PDB file of C-alpha atoms and ligand atoms in Angstrom:
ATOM      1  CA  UNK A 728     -86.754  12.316 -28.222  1.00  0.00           C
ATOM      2  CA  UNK A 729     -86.716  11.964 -24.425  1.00  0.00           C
ATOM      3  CA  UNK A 730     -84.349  12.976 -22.315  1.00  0.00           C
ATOM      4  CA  UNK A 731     -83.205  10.613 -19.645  1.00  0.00           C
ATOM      5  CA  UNK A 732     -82.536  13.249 -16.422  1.00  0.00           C
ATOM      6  CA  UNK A 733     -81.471  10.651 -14.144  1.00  0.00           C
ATOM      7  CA  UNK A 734     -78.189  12.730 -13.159  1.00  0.00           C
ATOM      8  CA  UNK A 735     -80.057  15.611 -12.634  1.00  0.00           C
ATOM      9  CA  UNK A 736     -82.097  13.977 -10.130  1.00  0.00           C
ATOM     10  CA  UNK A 737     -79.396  12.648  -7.455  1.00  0.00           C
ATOM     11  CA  UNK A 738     -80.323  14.555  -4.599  1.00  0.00           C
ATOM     12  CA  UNK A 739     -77.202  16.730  -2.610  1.00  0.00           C
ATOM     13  CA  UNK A 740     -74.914  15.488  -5.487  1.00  0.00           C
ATOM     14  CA  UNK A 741     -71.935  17.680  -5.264  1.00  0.00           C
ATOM     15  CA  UNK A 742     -68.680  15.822  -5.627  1.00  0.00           C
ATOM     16  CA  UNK A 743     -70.094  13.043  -2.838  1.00  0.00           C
ATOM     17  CA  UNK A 744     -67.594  10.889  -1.783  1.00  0.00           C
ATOM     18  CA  UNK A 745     -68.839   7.575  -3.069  1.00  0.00           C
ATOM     19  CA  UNK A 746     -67.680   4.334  -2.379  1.00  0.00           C
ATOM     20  CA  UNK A 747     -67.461   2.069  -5.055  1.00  0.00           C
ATOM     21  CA  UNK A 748     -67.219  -1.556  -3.966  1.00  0.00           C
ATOM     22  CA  UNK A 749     -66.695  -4.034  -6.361  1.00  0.00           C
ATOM     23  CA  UNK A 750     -65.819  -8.070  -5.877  1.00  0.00           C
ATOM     24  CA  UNK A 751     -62.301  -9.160  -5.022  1.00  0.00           C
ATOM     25  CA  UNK A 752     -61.606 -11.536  -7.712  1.00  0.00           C
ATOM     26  CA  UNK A 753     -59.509 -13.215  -5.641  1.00  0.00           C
ATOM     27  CA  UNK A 754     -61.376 -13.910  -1.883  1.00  0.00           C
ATOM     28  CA  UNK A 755     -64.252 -13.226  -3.277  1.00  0.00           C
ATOM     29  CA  UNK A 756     -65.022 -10.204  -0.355  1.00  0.00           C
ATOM     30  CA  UNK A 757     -65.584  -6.566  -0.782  1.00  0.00           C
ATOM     31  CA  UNK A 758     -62.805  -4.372  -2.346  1.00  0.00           C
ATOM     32  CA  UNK A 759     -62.513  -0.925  -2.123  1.00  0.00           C
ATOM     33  CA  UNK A 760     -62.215   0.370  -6.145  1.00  0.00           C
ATOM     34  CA  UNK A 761     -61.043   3.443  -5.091  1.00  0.00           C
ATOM     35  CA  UNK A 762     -57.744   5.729  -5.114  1.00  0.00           C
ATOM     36  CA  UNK A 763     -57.389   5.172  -2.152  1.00  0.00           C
ATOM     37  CA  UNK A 764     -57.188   1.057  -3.230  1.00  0.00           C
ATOM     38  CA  UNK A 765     -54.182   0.816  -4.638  1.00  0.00           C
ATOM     39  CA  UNK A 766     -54.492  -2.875  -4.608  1.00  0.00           C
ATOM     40  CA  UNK A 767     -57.974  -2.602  -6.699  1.00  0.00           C
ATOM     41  CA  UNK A 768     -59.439  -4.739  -8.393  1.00  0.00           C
ATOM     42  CA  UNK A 769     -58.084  -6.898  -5.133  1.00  0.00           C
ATOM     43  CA  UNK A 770     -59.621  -6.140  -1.378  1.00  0.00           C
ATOM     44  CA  UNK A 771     -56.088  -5.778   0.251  1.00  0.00           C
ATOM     45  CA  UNK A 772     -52.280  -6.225  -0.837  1.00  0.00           C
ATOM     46  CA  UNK A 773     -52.430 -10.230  -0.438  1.00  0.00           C
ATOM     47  CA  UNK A 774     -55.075 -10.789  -2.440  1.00  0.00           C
ATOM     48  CA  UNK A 775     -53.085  -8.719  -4.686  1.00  0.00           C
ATOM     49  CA  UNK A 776     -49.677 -11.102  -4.501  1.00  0.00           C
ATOM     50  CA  UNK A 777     -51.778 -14.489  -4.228  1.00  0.00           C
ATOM     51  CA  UNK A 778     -52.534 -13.411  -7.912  1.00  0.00           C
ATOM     52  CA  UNK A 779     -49.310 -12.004  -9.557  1.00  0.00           C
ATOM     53  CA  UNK A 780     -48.398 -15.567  -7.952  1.00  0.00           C
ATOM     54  CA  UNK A 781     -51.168 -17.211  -9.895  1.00  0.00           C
ATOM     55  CA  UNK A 782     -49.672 -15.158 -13.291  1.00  0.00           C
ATOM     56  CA  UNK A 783     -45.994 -16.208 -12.035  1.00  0.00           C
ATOM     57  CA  UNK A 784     -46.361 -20.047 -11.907  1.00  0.00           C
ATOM     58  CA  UNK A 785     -49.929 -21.353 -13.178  1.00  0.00           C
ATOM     59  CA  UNK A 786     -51.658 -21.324 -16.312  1.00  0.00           C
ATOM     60  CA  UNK A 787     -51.803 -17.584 -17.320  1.00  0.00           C
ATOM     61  CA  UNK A 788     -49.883 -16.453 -20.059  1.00  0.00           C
ATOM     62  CA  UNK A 789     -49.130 -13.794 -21.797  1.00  0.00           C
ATOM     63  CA  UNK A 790     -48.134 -14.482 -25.419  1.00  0.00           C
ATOM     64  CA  UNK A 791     -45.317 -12.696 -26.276  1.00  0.00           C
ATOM     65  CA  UNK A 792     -46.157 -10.469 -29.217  1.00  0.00           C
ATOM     66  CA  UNK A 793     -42.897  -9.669 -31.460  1.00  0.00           C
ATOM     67  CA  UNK A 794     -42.493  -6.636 -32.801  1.00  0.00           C
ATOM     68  CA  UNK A 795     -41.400  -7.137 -35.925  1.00  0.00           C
ATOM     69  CA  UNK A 796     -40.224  -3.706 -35.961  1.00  0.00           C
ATOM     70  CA  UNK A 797     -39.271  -3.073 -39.685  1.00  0.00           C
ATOM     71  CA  UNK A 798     -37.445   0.286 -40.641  1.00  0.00           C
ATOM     72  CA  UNK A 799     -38.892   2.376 -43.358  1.00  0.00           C
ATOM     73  CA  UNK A 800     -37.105   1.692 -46.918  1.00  0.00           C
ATOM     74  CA  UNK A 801     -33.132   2.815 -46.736  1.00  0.00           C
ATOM     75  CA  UNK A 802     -33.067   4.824 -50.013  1.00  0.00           C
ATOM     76  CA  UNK A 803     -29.818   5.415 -48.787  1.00  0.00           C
ATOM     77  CA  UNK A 804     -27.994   2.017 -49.697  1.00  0.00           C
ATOM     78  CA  UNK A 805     -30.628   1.474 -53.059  1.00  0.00           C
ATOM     79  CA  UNK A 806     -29.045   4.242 -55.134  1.00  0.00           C
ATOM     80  CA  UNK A 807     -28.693   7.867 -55.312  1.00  0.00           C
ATOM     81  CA  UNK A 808     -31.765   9.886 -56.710  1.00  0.00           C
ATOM     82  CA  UNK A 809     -31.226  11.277 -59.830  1.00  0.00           C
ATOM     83  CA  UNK A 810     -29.661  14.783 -59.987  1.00  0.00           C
ATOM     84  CA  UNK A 811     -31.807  17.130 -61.608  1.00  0.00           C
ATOM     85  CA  UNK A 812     -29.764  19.484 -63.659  1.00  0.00           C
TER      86      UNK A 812
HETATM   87 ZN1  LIG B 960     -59.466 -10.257  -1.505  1.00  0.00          ZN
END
């Protein structure tokens, strides 16, 4: 068995702010994936709105799933249990 230590060996780790950058899927540039992104995965709010525009009016879609949300059997309208005496 061998032990892969590779977290033990980040040197100064405690609680370092690290900035995660990852790919704007919209521009293309570097986005902030961070709290402090609220627009993540998108680099800014635009990039953001140029693709809730894309959902809104091109060829994404969402298939609507129905819930075929049936109740549990109504014993109540299929007879009364029988009374035990
Ligand atoms: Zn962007």
């Amino acid at each position: 068995m061998v032990f892969q230590t590779a977290f033990q060996n980040v040197p100064g780790s405690t609680m370092a702010a690290k900035v995660t950058k990852v790919r704007c899927p919209q521009c293309g540039g570097e986005a902030l994936w961070g709290p402090e992104n609220k627009y993540r995965p998108f680099c800014s709010e635009r990039c953001k709105l140029i693709d809730l525009g894309a959902w809104a009016s091109e060829t994404y879609r969402v298939p609507v799933q129905e819930e075929t949300a049936e109740p549990s059997a109504d014993f109540s309208t299929s007879g009364k249990p029988p009374l035990s005496k």
